[in-house]
mmCIF file of C-alpha atoms and ligand atoms in Angstrom:
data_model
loop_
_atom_site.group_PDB
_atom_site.id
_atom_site.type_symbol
_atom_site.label_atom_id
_atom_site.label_comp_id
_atom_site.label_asym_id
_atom_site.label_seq_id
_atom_site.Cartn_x
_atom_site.Cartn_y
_atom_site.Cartn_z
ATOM 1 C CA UNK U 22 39.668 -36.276 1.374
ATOM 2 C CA UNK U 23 41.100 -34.395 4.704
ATOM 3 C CA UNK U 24 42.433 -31.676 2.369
ATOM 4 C CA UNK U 25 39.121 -31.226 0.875
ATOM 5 C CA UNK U 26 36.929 -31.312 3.835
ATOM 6 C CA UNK U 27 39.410 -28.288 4.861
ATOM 7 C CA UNK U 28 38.750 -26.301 1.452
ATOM 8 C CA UNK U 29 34.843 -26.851 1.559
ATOM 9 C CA UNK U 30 34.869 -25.585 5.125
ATOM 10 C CA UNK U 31 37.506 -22.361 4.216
ATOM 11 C CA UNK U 32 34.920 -21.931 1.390
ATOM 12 C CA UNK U 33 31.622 -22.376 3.694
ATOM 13 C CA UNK U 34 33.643 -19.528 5.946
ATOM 14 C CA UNK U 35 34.162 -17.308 3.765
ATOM 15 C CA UNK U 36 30.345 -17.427 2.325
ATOM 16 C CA UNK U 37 29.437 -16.795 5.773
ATOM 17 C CA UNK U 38 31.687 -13.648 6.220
ATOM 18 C CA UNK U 39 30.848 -12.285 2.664
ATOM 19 C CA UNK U 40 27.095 -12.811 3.764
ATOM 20 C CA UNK U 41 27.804 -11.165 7.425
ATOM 21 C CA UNK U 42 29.841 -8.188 5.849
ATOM 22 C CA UNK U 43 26.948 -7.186 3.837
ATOM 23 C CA UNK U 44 24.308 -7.590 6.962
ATOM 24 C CA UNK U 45 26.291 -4.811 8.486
ATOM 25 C CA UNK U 46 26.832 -2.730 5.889
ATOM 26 C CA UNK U 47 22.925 -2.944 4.967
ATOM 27 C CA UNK U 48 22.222 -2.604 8.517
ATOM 28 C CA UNK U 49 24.261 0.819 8.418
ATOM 29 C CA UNK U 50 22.975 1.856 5.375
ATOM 30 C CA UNK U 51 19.605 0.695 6.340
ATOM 31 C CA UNK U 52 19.889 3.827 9.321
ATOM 32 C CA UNK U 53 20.378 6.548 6.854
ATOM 33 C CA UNK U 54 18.378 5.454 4.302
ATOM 34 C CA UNK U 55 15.153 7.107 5.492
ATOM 35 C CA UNK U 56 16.498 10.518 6.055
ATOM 36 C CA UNK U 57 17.622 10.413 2.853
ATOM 37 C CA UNK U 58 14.403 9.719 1.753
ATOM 38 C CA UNK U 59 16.053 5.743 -0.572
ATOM 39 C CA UNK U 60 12.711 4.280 0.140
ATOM 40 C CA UNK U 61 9.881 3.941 -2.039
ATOM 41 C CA UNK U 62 6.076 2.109 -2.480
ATOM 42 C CA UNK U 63 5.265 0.333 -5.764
ATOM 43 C CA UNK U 64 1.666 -0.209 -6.527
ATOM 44 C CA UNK U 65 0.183 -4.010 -7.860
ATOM 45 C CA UNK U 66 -3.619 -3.963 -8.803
ATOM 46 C CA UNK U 67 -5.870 -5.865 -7.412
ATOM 47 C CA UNK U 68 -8.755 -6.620 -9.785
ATOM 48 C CA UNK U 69 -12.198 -6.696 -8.295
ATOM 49 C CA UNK U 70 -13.866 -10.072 -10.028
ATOM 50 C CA UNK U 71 -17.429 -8.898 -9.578
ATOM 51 C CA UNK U 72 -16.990 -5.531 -10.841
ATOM 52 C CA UNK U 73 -13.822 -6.104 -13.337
ATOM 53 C CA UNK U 74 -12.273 -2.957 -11.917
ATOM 54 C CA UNK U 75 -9.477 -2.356 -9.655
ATOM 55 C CA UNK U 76 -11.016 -0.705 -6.831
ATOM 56 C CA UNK U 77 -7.624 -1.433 -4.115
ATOM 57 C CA UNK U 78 -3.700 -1.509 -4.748
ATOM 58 C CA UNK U 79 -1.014 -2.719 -2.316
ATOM 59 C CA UNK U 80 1.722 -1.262 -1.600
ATOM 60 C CA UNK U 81 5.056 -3.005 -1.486
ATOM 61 C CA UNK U 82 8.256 -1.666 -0.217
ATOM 62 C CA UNK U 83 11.661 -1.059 -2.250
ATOM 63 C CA UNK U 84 14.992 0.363 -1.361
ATOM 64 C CA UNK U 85 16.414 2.471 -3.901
ATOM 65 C CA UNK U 86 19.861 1.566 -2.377
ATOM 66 C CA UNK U 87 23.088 4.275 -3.525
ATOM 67 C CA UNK U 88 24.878 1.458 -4.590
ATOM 68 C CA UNK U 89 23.386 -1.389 -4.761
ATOM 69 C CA UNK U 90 20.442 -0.402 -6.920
ATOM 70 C CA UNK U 91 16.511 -0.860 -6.518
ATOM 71 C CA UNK U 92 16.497 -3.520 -3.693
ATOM 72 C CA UNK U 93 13.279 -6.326 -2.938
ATOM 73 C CA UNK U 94 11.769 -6.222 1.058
ATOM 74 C CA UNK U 95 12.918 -9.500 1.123
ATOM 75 C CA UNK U 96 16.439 -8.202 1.550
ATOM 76 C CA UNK U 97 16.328 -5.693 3.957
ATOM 77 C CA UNK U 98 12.933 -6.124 6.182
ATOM 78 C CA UNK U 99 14.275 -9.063 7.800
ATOM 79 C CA UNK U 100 17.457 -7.046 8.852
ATOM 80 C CA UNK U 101 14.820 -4.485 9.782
ATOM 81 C CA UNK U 102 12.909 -6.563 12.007
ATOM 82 C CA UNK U 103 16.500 -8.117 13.824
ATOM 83 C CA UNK U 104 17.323 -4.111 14.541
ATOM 84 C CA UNK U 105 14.151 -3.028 15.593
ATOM 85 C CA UNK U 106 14.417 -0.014 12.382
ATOM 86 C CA UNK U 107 11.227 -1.849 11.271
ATOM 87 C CA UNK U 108 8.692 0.384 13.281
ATOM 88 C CA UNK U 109 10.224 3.834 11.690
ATOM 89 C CA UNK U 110 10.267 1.968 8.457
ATOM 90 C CA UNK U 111 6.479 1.361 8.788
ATOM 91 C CA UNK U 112 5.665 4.635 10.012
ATOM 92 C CA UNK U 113 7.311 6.085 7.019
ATOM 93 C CA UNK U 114 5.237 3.313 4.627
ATOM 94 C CA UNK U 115 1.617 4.472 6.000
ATOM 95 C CA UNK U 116 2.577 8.063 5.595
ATOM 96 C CA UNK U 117 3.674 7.507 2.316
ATOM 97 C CA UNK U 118 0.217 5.497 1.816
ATOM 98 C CA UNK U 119 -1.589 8.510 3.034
ATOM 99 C CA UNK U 120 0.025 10.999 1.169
ATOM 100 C CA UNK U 121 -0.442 8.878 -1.900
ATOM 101 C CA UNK U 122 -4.088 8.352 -1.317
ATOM 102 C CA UNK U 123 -3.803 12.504 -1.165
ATOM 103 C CA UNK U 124 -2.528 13.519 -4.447
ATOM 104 C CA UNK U 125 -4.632 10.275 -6.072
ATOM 105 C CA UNK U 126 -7.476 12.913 -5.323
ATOM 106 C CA UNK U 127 -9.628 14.167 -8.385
ATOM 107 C CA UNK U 128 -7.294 11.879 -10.484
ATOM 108 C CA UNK U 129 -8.554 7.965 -12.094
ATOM 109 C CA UNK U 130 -7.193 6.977 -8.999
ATOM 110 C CA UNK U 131 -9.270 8.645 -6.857
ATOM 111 C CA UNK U 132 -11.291 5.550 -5.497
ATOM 112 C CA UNK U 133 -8.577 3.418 -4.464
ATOM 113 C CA UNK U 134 -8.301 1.996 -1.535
ATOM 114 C CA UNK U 135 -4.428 1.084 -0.509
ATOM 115 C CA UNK U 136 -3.329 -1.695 1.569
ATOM 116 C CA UNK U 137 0.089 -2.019 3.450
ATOM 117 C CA UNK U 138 2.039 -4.478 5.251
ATOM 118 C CA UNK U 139 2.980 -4.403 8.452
ATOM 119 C CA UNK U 140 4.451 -7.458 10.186
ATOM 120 C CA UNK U 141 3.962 -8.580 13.765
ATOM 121 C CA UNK U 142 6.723 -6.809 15.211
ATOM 122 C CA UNK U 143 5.362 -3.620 14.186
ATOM 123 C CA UNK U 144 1.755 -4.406 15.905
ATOM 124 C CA UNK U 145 4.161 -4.467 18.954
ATOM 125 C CA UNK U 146 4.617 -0.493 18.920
ATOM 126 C CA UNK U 147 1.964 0.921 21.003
ATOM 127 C CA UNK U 148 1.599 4.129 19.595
ATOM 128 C CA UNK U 149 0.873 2.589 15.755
ATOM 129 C CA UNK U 150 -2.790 3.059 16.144
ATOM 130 C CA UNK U 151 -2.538 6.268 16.833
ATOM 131 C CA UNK U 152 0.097 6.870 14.012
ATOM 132 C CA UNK U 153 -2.193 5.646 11.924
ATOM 133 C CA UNK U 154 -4.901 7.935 12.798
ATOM 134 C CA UNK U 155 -2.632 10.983 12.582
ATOM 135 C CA UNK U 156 -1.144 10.703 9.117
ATOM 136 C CA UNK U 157 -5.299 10.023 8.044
ATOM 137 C CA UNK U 158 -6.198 12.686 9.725
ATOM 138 C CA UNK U 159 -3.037 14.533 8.482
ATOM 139 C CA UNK U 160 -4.201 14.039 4.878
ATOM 140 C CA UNK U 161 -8.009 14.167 5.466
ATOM 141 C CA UNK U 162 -8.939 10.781 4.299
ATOM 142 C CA UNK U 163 -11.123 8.517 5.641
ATOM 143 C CA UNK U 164 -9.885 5.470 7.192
ATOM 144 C CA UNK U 165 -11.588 2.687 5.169
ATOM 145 C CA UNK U 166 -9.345 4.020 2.208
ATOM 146 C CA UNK U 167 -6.443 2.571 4.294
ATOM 147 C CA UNK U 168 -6.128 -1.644 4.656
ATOM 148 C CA UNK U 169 -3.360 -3.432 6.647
ATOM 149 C CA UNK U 170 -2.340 -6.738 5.597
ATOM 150 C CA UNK U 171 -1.169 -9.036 8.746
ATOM 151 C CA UNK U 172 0.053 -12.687 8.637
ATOM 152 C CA UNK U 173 -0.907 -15.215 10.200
ATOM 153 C CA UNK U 174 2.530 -14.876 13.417
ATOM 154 C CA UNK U 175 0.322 -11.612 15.001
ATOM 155 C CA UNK U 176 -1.767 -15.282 16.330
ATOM 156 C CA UNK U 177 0.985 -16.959 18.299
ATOM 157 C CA UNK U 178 2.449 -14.318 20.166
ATOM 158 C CA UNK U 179 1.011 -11.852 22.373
ATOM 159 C CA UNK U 180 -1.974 -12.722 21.772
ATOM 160 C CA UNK U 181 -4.506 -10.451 23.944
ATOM 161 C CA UNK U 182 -2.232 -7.222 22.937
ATOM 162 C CA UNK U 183 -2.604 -8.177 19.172
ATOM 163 C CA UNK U 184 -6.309 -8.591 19.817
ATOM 164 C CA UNK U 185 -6.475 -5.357 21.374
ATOM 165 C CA UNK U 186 -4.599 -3.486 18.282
ATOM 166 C CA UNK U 187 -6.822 -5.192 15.805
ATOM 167 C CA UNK U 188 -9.849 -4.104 17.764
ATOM 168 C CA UNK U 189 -8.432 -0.435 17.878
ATOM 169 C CA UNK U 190 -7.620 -0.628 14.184
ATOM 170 C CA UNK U 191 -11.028 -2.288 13.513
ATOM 171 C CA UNK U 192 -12.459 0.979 15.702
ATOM 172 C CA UNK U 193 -10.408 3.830 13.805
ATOM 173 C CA UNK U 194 -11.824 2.318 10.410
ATOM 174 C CA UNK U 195 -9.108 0.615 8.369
ATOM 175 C CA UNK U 196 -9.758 -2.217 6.710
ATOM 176 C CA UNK U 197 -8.306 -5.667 8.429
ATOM 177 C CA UNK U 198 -6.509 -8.595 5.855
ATOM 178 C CA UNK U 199 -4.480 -12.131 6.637
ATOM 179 C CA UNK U 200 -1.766 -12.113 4.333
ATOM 180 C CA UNK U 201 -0.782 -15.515 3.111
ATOM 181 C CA UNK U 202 -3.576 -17.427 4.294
ATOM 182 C CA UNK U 203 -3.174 -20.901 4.994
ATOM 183 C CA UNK U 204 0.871 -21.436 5.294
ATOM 184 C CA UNK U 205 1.166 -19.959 9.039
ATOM 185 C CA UNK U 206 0.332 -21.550 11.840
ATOM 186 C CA UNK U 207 -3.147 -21.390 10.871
ATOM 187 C CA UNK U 208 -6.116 -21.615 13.782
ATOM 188 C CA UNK U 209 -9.323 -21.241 13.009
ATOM 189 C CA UNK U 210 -10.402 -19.832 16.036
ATOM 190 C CA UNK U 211 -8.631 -16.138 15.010
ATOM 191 C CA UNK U 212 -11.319 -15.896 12.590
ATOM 192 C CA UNK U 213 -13.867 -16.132 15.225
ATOM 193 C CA UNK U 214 -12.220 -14.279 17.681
ATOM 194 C CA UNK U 215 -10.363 -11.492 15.609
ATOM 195 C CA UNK U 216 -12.143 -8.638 13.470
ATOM 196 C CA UNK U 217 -10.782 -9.868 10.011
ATOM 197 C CA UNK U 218 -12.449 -8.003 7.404
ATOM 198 C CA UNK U 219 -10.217 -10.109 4.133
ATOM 199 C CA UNK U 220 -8.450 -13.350 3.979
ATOM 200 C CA UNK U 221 -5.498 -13.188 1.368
ATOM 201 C CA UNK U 222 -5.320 -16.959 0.303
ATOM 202 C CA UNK U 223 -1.124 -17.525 -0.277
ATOM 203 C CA UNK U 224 -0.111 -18.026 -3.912
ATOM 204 C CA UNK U 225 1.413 -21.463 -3.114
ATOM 205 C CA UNK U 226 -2.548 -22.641 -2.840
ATOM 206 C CA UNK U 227 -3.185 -20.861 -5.962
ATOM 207 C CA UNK U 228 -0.034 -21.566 -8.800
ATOM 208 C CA UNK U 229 -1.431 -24.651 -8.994
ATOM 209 C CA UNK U 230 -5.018 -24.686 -8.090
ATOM 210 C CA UNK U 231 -5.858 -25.495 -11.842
ATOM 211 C CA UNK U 232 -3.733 -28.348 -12.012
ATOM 212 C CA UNK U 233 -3.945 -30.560 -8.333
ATOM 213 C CA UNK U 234 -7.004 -31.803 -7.155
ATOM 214 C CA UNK U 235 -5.956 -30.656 -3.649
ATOM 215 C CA UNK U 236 -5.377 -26.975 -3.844
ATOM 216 C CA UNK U 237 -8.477 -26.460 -5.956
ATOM 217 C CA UNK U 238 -10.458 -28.021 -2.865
ATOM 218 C CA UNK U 239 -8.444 -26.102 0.223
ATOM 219 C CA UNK U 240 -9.364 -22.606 -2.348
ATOM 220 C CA UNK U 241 -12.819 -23.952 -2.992
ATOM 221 C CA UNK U 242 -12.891 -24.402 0.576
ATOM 222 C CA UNK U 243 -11.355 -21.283 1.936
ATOM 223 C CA UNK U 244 -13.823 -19.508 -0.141
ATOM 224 C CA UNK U 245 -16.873 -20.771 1.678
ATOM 225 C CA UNK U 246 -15.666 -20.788 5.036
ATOM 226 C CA UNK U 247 -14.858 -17.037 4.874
ATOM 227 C CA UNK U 248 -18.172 -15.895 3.235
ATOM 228 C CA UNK U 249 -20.183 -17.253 5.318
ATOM 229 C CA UNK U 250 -18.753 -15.557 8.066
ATOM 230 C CA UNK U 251 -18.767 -12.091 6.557
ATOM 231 C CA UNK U 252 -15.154 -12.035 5.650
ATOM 232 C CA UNK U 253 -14.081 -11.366 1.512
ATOM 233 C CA UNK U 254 -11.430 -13.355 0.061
ATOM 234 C CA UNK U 255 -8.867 -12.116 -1.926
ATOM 235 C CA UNK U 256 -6.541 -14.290 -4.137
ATOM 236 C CA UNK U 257 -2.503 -13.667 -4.493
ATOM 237 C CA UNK U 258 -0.183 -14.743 -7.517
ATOM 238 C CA UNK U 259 -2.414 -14.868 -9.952
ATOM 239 C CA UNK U 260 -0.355 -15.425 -13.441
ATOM 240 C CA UNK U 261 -2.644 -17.451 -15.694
ATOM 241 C CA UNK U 262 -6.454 -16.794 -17.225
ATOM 242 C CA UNK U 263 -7.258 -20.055 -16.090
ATOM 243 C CA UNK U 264 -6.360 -19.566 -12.387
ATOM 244 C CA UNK U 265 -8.591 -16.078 -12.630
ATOM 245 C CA UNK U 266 -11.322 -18.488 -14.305
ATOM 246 C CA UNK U 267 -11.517 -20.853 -11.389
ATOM 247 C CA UNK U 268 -11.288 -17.922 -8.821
ATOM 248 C CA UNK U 269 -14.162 -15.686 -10.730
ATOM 249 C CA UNK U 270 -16.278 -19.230 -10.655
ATOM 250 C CA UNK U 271 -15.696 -19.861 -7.584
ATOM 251 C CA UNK U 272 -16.587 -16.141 -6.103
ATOM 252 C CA UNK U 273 -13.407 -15.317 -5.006
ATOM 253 C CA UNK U 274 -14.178 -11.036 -4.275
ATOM 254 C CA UNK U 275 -10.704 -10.007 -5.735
ATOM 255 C CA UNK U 276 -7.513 -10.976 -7.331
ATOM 256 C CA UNK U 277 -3.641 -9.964 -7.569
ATOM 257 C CA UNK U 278 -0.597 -11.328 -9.394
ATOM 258 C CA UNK U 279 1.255 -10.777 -12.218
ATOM 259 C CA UNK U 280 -1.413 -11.452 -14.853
ATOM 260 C CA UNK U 281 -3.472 -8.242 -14.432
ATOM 261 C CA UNK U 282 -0.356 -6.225 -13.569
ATOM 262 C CA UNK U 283 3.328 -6.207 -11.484
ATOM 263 C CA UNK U 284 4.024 -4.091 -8.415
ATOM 264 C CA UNK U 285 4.600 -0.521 -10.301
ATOM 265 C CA UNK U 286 5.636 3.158 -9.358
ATOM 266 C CA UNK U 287 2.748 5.608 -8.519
ATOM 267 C CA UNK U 288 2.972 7.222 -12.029
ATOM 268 C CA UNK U 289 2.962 3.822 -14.175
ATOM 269 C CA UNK U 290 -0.160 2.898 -11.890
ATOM 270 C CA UNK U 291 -1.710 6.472 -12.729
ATOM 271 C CA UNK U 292 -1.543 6.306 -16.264
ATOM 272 C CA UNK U 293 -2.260 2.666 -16.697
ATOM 273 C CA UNK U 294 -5.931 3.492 -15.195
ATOM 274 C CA UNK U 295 -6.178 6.253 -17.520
ATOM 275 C CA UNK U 296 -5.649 4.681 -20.059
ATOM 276 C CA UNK U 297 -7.674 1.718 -19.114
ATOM 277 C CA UNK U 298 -5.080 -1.130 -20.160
ATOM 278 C CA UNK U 299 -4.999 -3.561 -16.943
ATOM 279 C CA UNK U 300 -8.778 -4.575 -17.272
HETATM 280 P P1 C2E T 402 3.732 -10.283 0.351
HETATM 281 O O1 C2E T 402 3.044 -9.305 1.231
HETATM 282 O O2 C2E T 402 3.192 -11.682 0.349
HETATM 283 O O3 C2E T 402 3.710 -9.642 -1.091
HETATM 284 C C1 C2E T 402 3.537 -10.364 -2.278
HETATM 285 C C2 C2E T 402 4.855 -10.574 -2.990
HETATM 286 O O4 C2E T 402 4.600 -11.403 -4.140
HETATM 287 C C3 C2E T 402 5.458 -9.279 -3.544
HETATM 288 O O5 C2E T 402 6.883 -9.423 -3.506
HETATM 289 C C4 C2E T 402 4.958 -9.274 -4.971
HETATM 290 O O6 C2E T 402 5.779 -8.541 -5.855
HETATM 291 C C5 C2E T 402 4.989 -10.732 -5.315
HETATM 292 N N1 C2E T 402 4.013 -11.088 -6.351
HETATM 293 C C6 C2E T 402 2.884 -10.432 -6.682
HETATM 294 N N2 C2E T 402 2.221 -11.051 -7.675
HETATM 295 C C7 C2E T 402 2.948 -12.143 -7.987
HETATM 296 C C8 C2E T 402 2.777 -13.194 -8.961
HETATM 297 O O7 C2E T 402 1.818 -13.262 -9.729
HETATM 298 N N3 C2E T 402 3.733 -14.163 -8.978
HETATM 299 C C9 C2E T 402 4.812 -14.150 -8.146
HETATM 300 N N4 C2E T 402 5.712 -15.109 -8.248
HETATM 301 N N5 C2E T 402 5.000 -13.163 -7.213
HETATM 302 C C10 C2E T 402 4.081 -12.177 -7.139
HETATM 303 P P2 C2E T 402 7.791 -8.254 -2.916
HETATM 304 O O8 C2E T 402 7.296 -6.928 -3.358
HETATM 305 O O9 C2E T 402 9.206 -8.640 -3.209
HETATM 306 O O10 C2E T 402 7.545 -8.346 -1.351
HETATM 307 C C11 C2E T 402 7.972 -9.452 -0.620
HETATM 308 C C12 C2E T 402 7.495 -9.397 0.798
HETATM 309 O O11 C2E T 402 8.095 -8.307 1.510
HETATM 310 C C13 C2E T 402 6.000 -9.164 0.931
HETATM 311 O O12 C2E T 402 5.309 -10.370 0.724
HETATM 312 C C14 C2E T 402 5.907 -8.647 2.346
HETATM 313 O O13 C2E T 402 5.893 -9.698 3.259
HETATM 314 C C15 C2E T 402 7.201 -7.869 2.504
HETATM 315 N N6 C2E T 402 6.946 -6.428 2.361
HETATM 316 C C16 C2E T 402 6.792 -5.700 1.237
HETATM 317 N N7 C2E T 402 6.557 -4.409 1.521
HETATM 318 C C17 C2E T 402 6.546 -4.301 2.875
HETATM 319 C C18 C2E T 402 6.346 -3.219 3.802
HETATM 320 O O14 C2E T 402 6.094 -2.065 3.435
HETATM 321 N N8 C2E T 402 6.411 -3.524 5.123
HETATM 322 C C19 C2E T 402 6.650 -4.804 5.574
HETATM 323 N N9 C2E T 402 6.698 -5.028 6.884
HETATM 324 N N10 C2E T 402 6.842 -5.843 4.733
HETATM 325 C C20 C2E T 402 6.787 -5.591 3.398
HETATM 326 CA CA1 CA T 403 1.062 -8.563 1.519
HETATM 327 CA CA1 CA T 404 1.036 -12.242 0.616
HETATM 328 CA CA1 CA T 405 2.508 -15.254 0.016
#
């Protein structure tokens, strides 16, 4: 039993050093991989349910690594956030956005609006706001073309400089949305005391909301609360018809998930509205 409490713990080790071996070499990587332009934004619909168009996209991250292939933000924006490469990282995803939203001009695409993520460590940076404003400016759009999506952390810490950001944000134009609503350390006081223009209800409320009593009511619920205080709602991980059913019965304004379409490169997005196949 000794002799294999040893092994378990030589293999445990070695996990651990495989694991830490690749944080630093992603780490390094991670610092070149911008000059060398490895990142890229894919594109997942979100389909307006009053309208039945897509009228917004968001943009997620990927990391078309030299090696290791087309890597998920889930791998490397965590290591990002630890190194403090997050806030060039972000920079580099609302340019992106911008010059996207550019060349969409005079194209089927013309009318999106597109939403990116930025996490709470980002809001930190002082001069975002005015980052912001320069790469809209930079491409000539106007800012209610551009969304940020926020969770629900930007609430615990630093609170009065968040609230300042959000108002700055809220004052250039761009649209204002709680990612993964519900499953932070929700308050309900931000929504009263923050200028939230969208509440993104998480997909762990609705993968099941068809089937359990109790995440039909907490969507139901979410639903009312935030229209009648101005604020649209905006469902995530939606993969069935009957979880799009229930949201378009219940008024939810918009919907995203795998149903109507995966996160896809600028091009696949392009031709998909032209040829008018997610809706
Ligand atoms: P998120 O903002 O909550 O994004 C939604 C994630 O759910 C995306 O994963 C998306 O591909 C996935 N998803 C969409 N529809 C469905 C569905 O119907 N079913 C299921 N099971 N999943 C669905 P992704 O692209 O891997 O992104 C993961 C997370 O990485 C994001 O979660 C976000 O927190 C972060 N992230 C992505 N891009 C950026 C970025 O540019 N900056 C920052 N700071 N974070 C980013
Ligand atoms: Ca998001
Ligand atoms: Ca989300
Ligand atoms: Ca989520």
């Amino acid at each position: 039993a000794k002799d294999q409490g040893r092994n378990t713990y030589q293999f445990y080790t070695e996990g651990m050093q495989d694991r830490e071996v690749m944080r630093l070499e992603l780490d390094k990587d991670l610092s070149k991989a911008l000059a060398n332009e490895e990142f890229v934004l894919y594109y997942q619909p979100q389909l307006n349910l009053e309208t039945g168009d897509i009228t917004s996209v968001e943009a997620l991250i990927r990391w078309q690594h030299p090696r290791r292939g087309l890597l998920s933000p889930v791998e490397f924006i965590p290591l990002a956030e630890e190194s403090g490469r997050i806030s060039d990282i972000g920079r580099w995803v609302v340019m992106a956005a911008c010059r996207q939203l550019a060349r969409w001009k005079k194209t089927p695409c013309e009318n999106l609006r597109i939403a990116v993520n930025l996490s709470g460590r980002e809001l930190d940076d002082e001069y975002l706001v005015d980052h912001i404003r320069d790469a809209l400016a930079k491409e000539n759009l106007s800012p209610d073309q551009l969304e940020v999506e926020l969770t629900e952390e930007i609430f615990i810490e630093n609170l009065e400089h968040n609230r300042n950001q959000l108002n700055r944000l809220r004052e250039l134009g761009v649209q204002l949305a709680i990612d993964d609503f519900g499953v932070g350390y929700s308050s309900l006081a931000y929504l009263r005391d923050f200028p939230v223009d969208l509440l993104k209800i998480d997909r762990s409320f609705i993968t099941e909301v068809t089937e359990r009593h109790d995440d039909a009511v907490i969507t139901r619920a979410v639903i009312n609360l935030a229209h009648n205080l101005g604020i649209q709602v905006i469902a995530e991980g939606v993969e069935t018809d009957g979880q799009l059913n229930f949201l378009r019965n219940h008024r939810c304004n918009l919907a995203q998930g795998y149903l109507i379409s995966r996160p896809i490169p600028a091009a696949d997005l392009e031709q998909a509205l032209e040829e008018g196949i997610l809706v």
